[in-house]
Short mmCIF file of C-alpha atoms in Angstrom, two decimals:
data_model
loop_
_atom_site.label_atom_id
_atom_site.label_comp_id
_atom_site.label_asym_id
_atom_site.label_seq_id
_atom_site.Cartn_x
_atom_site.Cartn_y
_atom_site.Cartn_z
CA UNK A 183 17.60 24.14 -11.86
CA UNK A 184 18.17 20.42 -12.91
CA UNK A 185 17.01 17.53 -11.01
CA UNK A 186 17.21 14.12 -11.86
CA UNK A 187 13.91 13.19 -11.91
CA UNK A 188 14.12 9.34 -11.14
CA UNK A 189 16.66 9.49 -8.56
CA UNK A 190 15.19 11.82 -6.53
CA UNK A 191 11.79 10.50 -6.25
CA UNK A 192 12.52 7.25 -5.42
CA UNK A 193 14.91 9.00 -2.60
CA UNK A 194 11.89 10.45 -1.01
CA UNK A 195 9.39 7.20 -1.25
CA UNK A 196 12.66 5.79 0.81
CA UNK A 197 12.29 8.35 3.54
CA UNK A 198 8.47 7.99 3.41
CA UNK A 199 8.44 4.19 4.03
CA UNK A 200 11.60 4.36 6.17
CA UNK A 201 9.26 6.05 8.56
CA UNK A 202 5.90 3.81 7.89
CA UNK A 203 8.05 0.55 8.65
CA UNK A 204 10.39 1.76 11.43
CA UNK A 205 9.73 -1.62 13.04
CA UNK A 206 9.75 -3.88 10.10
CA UNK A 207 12.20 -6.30 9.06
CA UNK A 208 15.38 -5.41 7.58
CA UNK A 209 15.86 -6.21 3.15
CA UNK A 210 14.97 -9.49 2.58
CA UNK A 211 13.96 -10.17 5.41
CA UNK A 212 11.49 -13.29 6.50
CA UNK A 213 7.81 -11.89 6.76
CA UNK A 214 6.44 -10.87 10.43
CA UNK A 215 4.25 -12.85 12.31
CA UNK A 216 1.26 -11.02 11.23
CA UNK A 217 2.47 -11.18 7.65
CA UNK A 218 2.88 -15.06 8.55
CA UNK A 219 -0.40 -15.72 9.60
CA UNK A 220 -2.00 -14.16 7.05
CA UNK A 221 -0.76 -16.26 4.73
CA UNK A 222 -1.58 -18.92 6.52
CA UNK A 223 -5.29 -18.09 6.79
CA UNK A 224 -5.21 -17.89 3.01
CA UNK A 225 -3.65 -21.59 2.41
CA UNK A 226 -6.19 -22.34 5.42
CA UNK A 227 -9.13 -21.09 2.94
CA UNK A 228 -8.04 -23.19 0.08
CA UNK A 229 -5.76 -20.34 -0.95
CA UNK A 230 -2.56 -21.04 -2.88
CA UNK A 231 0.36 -19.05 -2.38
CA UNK A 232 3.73 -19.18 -4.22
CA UNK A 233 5.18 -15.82 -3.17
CA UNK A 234 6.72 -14.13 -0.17
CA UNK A 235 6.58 -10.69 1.25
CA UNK A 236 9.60 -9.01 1.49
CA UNK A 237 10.91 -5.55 1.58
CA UNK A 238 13.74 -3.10 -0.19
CA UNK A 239 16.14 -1.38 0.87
CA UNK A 240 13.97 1.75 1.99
CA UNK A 241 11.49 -0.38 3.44
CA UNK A 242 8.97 -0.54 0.58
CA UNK A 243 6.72 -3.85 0.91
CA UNK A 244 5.82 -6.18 -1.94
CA UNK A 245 5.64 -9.42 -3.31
CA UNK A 246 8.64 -11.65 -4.53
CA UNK A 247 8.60 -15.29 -6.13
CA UNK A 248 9.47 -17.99 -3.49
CA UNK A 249 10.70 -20.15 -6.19
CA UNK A 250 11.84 -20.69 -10.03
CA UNK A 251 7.86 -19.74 -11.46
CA UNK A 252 7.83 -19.82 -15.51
CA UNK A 253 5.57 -17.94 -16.93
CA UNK A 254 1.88 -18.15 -16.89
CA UNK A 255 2.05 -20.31 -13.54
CA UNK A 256 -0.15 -18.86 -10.64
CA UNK A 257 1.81 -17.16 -7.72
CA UNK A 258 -0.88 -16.06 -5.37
CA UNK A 259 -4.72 -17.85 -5.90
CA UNK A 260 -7.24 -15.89 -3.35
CA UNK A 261 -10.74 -17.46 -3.17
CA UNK A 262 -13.26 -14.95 -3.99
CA UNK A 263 -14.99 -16.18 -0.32
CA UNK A 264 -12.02 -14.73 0.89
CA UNK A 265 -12.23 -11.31 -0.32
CA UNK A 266 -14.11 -8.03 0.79
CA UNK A 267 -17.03 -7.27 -1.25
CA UNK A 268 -17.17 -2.99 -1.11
CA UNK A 269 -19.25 -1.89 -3.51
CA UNK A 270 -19.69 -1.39 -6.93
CA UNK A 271 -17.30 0.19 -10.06
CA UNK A 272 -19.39 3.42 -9.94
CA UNK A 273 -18.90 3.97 -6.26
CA UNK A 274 -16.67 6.32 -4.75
CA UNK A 275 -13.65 5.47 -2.63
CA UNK A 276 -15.52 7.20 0.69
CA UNK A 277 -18.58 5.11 -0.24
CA UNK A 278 -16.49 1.79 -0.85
CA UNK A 279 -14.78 2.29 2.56
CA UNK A 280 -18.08 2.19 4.55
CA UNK A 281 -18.24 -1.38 4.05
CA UNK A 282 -14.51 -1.82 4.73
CA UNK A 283 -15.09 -0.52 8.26
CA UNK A 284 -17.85 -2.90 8.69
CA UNK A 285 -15.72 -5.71 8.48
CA UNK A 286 -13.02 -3.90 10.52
CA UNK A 287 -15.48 -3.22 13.59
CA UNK A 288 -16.94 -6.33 13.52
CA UNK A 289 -17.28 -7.82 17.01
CA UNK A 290 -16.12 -11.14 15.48
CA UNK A 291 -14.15 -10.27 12.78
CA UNK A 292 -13.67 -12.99 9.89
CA UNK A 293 -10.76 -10.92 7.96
CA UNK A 294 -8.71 -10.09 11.25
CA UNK A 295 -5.41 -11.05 9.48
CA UNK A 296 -5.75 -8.85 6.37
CA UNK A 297 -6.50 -6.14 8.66
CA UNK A 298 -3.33 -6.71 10.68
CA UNK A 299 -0.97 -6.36 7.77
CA UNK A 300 -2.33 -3.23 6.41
CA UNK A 301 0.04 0.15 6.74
CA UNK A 302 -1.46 1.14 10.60
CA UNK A 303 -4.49 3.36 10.96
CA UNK A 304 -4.30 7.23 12.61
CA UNK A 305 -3.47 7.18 16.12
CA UNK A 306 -0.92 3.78 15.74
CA UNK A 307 2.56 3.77 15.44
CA UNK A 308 4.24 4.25 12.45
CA UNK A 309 0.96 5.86 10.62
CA UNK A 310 1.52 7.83 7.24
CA UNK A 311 -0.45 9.16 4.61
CA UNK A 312 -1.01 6.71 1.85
CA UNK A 313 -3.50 8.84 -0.27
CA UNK A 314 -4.51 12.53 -1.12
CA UNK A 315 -7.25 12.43 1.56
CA UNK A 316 -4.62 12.00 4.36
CA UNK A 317 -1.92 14.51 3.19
CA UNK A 318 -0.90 16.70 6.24
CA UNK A 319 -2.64 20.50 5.19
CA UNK A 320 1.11 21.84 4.86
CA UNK A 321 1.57 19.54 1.98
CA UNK A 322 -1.74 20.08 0.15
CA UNK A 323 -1.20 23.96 0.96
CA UNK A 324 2.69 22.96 -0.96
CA UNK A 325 1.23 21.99 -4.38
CA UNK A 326 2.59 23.97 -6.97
CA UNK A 327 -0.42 25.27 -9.59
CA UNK A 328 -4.02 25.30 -10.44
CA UNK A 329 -5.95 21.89 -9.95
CA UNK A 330 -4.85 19.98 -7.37
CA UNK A 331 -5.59 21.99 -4.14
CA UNK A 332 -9.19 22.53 -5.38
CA UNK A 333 -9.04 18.62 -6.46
CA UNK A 334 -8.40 17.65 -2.58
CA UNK A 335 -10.83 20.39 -1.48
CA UNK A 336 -13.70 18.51 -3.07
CA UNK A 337 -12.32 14.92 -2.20
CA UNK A 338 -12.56 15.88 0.75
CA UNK A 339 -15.59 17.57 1.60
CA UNK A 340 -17.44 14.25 -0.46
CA UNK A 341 -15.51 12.00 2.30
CA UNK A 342 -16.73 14.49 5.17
CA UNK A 343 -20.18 14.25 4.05
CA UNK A 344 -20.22 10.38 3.57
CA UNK A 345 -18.85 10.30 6.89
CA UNK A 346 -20.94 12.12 8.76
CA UNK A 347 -24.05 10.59 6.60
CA UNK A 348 -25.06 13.68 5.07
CA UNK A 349 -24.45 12.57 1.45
CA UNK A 350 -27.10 11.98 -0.27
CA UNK A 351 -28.41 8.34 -1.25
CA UNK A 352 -26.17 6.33 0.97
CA UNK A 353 -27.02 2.60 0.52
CA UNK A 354 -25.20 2.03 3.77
CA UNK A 355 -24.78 5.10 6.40
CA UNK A 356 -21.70 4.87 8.44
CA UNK A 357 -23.78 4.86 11.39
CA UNK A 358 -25.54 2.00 9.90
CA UNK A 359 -22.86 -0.08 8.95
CA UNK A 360 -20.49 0.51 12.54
CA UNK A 361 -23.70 0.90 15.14
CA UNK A 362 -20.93 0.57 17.95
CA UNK A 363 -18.09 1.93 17.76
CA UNK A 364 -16.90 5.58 16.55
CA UNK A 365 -15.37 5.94 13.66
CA UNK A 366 -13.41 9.78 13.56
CA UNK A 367 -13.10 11.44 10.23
CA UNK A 368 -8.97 10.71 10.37
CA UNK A 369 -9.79 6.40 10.32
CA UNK A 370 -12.53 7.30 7.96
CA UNK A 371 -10.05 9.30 5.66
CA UNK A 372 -7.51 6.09 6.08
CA UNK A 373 -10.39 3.52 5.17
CA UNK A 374 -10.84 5.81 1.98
CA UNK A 375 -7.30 5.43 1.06
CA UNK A 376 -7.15 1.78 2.12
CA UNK A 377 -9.59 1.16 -1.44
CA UNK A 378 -8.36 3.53 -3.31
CA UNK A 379 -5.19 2.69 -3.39
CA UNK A 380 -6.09 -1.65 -2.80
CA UNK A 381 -9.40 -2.65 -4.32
CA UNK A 382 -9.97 -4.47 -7.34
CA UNK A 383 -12.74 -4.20 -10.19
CA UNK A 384 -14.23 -8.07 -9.68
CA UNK A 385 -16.45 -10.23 -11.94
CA UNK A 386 -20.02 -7.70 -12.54
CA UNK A 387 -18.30 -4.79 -11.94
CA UNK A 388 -18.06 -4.96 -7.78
CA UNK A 389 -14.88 -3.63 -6.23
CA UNK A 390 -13.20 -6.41 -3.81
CA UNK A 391 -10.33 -6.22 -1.10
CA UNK A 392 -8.32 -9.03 -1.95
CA UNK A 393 -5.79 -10.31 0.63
CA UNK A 394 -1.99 -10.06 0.22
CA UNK A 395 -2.38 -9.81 -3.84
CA UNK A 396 -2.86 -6.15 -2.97
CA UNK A 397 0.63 -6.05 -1.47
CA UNK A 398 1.81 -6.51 -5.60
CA UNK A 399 3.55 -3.09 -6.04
CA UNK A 400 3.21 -1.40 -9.40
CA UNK A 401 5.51 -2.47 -12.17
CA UNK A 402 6.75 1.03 -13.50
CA UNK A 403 9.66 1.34 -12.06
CA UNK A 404 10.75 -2.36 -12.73
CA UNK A 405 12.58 -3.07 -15.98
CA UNK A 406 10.23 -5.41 -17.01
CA UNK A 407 8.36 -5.37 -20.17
CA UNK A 408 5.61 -7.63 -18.96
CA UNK A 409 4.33 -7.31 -15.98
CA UNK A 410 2.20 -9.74 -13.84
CA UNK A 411 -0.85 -10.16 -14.42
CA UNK A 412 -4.47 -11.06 -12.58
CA UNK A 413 -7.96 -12.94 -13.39
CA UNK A 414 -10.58 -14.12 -11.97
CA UNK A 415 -11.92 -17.58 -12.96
CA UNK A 416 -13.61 -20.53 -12.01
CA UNK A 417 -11.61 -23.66 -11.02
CA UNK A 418 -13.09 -26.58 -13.11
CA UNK A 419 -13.38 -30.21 -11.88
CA UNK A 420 -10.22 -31.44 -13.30
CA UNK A 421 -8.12 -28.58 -11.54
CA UNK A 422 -10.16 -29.30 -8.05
CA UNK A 423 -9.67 -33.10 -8.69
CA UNK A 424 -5.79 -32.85 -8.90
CA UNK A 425 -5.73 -30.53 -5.86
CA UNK A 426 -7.17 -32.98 -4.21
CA UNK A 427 -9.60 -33.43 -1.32
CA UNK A 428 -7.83 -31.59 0.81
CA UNK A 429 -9.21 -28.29 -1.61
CA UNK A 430 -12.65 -29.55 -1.08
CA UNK A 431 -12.46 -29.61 2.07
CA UNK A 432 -11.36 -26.47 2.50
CA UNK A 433 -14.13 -24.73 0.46
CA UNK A 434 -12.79 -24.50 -2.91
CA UNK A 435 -13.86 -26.72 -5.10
CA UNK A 436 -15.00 -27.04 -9.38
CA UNK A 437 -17.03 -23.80 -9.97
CA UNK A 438 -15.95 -21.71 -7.42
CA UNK A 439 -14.15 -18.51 -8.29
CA UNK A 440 -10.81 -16.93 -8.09
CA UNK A 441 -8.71 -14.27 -8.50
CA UNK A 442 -5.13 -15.99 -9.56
CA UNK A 443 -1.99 -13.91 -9.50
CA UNK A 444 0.27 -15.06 -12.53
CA UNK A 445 3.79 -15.13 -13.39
CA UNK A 446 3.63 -12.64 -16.46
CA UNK A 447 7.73 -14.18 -17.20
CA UNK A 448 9.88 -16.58 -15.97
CA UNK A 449 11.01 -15.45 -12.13
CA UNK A 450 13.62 -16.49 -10.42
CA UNK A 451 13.76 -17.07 -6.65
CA UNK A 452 13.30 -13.71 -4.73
CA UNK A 453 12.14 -11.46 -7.78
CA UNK A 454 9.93 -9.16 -7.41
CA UNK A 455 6.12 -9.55 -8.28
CA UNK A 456 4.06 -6.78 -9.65
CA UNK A 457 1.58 -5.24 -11.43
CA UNK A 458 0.03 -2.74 -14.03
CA UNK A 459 -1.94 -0.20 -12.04
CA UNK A 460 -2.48 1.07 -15.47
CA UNK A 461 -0.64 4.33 -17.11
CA UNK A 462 -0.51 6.50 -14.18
CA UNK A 463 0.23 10.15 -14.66
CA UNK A 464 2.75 11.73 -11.59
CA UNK A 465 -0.53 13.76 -10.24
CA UNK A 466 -2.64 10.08 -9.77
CA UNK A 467 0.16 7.91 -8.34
CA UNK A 468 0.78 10.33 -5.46
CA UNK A 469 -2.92 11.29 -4.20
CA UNK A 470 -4.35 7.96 -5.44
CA UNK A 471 -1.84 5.37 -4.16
CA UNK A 472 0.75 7.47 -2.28
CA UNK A 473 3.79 7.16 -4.56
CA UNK A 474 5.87 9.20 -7.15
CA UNK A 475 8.32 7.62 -9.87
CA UNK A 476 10.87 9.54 -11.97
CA UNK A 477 9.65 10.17 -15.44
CA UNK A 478 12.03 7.93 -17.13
CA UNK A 479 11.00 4.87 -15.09
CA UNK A 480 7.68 5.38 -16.41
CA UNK A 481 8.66 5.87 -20.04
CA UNK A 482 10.75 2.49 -19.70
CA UNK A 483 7.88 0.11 -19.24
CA UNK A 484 6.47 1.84 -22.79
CA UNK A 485 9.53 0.65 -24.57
CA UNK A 486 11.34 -2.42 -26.85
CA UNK A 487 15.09 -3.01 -26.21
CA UNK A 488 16.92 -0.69 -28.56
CA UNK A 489 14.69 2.23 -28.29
CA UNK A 490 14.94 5.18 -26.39
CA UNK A 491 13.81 4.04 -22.79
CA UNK A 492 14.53 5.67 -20.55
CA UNK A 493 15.34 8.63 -22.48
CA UNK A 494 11.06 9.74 -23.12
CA UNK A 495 10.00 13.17 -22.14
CA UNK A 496 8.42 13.74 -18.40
CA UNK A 497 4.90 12.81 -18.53
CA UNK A 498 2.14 15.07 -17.75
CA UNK A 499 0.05 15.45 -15.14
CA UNK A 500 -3.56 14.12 -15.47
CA UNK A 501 -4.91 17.50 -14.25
CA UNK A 502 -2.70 19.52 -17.19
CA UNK A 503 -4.45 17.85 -19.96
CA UNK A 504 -6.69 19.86 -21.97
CA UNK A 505 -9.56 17.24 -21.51
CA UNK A 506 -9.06 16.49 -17.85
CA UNK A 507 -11.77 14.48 -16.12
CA UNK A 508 -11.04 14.57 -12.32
CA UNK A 509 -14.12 12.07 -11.78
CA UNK A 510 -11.77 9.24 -14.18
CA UNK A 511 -10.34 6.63 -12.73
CA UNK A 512 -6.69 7.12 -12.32
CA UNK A 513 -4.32 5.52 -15.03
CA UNK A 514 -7.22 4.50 -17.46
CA UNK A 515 -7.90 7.20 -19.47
CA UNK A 516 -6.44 7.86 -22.76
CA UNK A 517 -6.45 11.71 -23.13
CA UNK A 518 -6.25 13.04 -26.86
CA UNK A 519 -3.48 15.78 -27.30
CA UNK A 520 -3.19 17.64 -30.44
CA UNK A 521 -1.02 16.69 -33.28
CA UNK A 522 0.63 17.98 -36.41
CA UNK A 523 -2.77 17.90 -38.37
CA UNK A 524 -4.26 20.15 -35.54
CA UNK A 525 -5.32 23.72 -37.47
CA UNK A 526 -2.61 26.37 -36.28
CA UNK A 527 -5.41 28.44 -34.05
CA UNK A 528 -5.55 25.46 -31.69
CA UNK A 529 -2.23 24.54 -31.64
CA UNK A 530 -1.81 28.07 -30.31
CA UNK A 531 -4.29 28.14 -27.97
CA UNK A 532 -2.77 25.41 -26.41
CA UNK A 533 0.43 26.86 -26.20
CA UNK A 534 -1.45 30.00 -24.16
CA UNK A 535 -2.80 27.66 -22.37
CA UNK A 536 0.24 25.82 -21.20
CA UNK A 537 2.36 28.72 -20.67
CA UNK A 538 0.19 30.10 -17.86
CA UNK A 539 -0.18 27.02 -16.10
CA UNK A 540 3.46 26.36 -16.70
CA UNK A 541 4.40 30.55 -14.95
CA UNK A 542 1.76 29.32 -12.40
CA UNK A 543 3.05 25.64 -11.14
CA UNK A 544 7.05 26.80 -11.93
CA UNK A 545 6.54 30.25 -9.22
CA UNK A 546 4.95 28.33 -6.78
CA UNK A 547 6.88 24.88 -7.19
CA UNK A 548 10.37 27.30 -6.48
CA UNK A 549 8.60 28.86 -3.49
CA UNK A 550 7.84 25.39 -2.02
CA UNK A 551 11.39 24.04 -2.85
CA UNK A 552 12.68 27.52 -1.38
CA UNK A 553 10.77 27.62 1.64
CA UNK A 554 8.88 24.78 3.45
CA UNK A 555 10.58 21.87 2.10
CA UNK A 556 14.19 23.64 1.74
CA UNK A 557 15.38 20.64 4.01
CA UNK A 558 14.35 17.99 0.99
CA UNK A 559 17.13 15.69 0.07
CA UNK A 560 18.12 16.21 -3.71
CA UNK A 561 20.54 12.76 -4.09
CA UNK A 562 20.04 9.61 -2.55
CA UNK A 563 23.43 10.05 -0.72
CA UNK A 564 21.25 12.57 1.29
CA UNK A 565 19.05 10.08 2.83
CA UNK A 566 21.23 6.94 2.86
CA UNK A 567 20.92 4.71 6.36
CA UNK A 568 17.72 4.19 8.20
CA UNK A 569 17.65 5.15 11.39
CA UNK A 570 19.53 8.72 10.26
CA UNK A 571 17.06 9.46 7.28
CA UNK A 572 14.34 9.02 9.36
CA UNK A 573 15.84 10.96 12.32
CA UNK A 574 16.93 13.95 10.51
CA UNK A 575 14.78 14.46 7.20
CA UNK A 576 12.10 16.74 6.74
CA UNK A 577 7.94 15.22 6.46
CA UNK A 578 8.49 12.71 3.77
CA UNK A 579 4.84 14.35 2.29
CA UNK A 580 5.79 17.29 2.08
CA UNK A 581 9.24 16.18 0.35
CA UNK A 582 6.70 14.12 -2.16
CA UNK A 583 4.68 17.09 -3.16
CA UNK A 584 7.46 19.03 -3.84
CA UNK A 585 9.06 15.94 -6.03
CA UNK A 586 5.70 15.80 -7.81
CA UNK A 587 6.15 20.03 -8.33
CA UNK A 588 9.09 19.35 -9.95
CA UNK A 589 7.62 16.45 -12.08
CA UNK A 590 4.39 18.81 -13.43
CA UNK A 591 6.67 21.45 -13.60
CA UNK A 592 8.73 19.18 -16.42
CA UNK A 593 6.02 17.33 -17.57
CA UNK A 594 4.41 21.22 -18.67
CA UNK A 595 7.93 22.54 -20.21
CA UNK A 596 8.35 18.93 -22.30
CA UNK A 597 4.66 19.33 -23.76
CA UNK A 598 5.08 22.93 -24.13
CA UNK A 599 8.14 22.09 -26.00
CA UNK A 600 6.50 19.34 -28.04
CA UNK A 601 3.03 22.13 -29.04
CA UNK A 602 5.66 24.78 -29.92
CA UNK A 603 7.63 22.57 -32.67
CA UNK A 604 4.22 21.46 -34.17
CA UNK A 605 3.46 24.96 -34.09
CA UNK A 606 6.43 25.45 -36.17
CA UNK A 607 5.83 22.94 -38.71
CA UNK A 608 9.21 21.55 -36.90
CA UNK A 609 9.20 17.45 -35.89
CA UNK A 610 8.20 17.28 -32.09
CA UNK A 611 10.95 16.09 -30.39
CA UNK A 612 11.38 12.20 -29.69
CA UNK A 613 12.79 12.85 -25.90
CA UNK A 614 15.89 10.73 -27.25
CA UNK A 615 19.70 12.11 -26.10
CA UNK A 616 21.77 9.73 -27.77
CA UNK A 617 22.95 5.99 -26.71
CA UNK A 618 24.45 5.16 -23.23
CA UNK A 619 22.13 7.18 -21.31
CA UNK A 620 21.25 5.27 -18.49
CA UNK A 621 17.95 5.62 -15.86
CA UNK A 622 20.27 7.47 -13.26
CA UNK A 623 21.18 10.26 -15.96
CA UNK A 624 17.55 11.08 -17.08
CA UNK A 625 17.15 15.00 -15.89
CA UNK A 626 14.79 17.47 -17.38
CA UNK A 627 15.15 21.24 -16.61
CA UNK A 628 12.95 22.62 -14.08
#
């Protein structure tokens, strides 16, 4: 079976936030009122914002320039005052969403507009899963293979036990930290996802929520070979002098810190922001931030003009490396893979070892595609026009979790492939197919 990888992906992410944003504004649209004063209680807190929020075609929200910005100009400069302090680097998501709640429950609560404009909580309209934690159990029953299942299995048992306080050395209980109100394990499991897939490693290692810079989508899919960037700084007394009183008065002034959004290349009105979110494998970008991207769109950010983007073998899956460390942080580890210099009883080993994951994740991905998500679009002709894509396609998580079967199901064959020729004393294979192959025609046989 053949399915082209990029396409379909993105088709599915369509349905998915088709369904999230049923309500929001069309493509392009101006921001909503929540959106709007958001921004405004940035620029009231000596903010500076040079972007807008606007939406694709399927709905997706994200950042675009408002104007001409060359590069290295700030887009988006968020006091640190104005951000959510969660925890610390070595925390876990669970643990970092504690303090999120806090701030949520809050009888009086200072960061009222950030919380409007995040994706609704469990029990609101137009709630979806936006990390593992909140997949529905008949799409974490649908992944294809060893790993991942008993990955979410112990995810979530650590986020049952931090939410009912039974984990050990809590700093700050749940109970503690939201003495009046109830917090169920479904808003808890949201909270979870809210940092995993939004905070932000600050200055001494603590993890901050940082208004509307976390709406900056991740740059893989975008043909752009530098993405934006972010750092935190402190504004010195010449910047705070030319910004006038008027920053002063707001609260930002010399010395203070910031985390500044900047133009990584020249933008022109209405293109889109983003960001690295580092070199996510298919695996992290679904149950960490609650996307998939074809394999060629993520091979096309690695790539010079005149090479073979978009023509790079699928990736693999975090979990299908040999040296898999489920406790890393997604998309910033570097895993070794053996090469030709590798002595032939490893490389074979590793060849074993991939062929029974690969029989393992290939039976199970056809039985998913075969059975509960048979209904999955396979073109994005399938799941053209709102209102009928949402009306009439299957649950856009399970449709994700059988695109990200397919994508460990190449990403195994490809390294398979690549073990085998080393094996053989035969060049591994570069991925390339010739000029003129554009992103639409990448496929890999699965």
């Amino acid at each position: 079976m053949h399915i082209t990888l990029k396409r379909f992906t993105f088709t599915l992410l369509a349905v998915f936030a088709a369904r999230a944003n049923a309500d929001a504004p069309a493509d392009g649209a101006h921001t909503t009122p929540a959106e709007q004063a958001l921004i405004q209680w940035l620029l009231d807190s000596g903010g500076q914002v040079n972007v807008q929020i606007h939406r694709d075609s399927s709905g997706v929200r994200g950042l675009s320039a408002a104007a001409a910005t060359a590069a290295g100009s700030v887009l988006v400069r968020v006091p640190l005052s104005s951000a959510i302090t969660l925890g610390e680097a070595n925390d876990t998501a669970p643990e970092l969403a504690i303090r999120l709640l806090r701030e949520r429950h809050r009888s009086r609560p200072r960061y009222g507009p950030y919380f409007a404009v995040l994706p609704p909580a469990p029990g609101s309209e137009g709630w979806a899963p936006s990390c593992g934690e909140e997949l529905p159990a008949a799409a974490v029953e649908a992944l294809a293979g060893p790993g991942l299942r008993e990955l979410l299995a112990a995810k979530r048992s650590w986020l049952r036990a931090v939410c009912s306080g039974a984990a050990p050395g809590l700093p700050l209980p749940l109970a503690r930290a939201v003495p009046r109100a109830h917090v169920s394990e479904e808003e808890f499991a949201w909270a979870t996802c809210m940092v995993s897939s939004r905070s932000i490693s600050g200055p001494g290692g603590a993890m901050l929520a940082i208004p509307l810079i976390d709406l900056a989508n991740h740059c893989g899919s975008r043909a752009r070979r530098q993405p934006d960037t972010l750092r935190f700084r402190r504004l010195t007394a010449g910047e705070a002098g030319a910004e006038g009183a008027e920053a002063g008065a707001k609260g930002v002034g010399a010395g203070d810190m910031v985390l500044e959004l900047v133009a990584g290349a020249d933008l022109q009105p209405g293109e889109e922001v983003c960001i690295s979110y580092g070199q996510l494998a298919p695996d992290e970008a679904l149950l960490y931030y609650g996307f998939l991207e074809g394999a060629g769109a993520q091979a096309a950010t690695e790539t010079e003009t005149g090479t073979c983007a978009w023509q790079q073998p699928p990736p693999l899956c975090a979990v299908d490396e040999a040296g898999y460390d489920p406790g890393a942080r997604p998309g910033k580890v570097r895993y070794e893979r053996l090469e030709a210099a590798a002595a032939a009883v490893d490389l074979a080993a590793e060849a074993a070892r991939l062929e029974s994951r690969l029989a393992a994740v290939a039976a199970e991905a056809e039985a998913v595609r075969a059975g509960p998500a048979a209904g999955c679009p396979e073109s994005p002709q399938a799941v053209r026009g709102g209102v009928d894509a949402r009306a009439e396609a299957p649950d856009p998580a399970l449709c994700l979790v059988s695109a990200l079967n397919g994508l460990r199901e190449a990403g195994l064959r490809a390294e398979l492939a690549r073990v085998r020729a080393l094996a053989a004393g035969v060049k591994a294979p570069s991925g390339c197919r010739g000029q003129g192959e554009g992103p639409g025609g990448l496929e890999a046989a699965v």
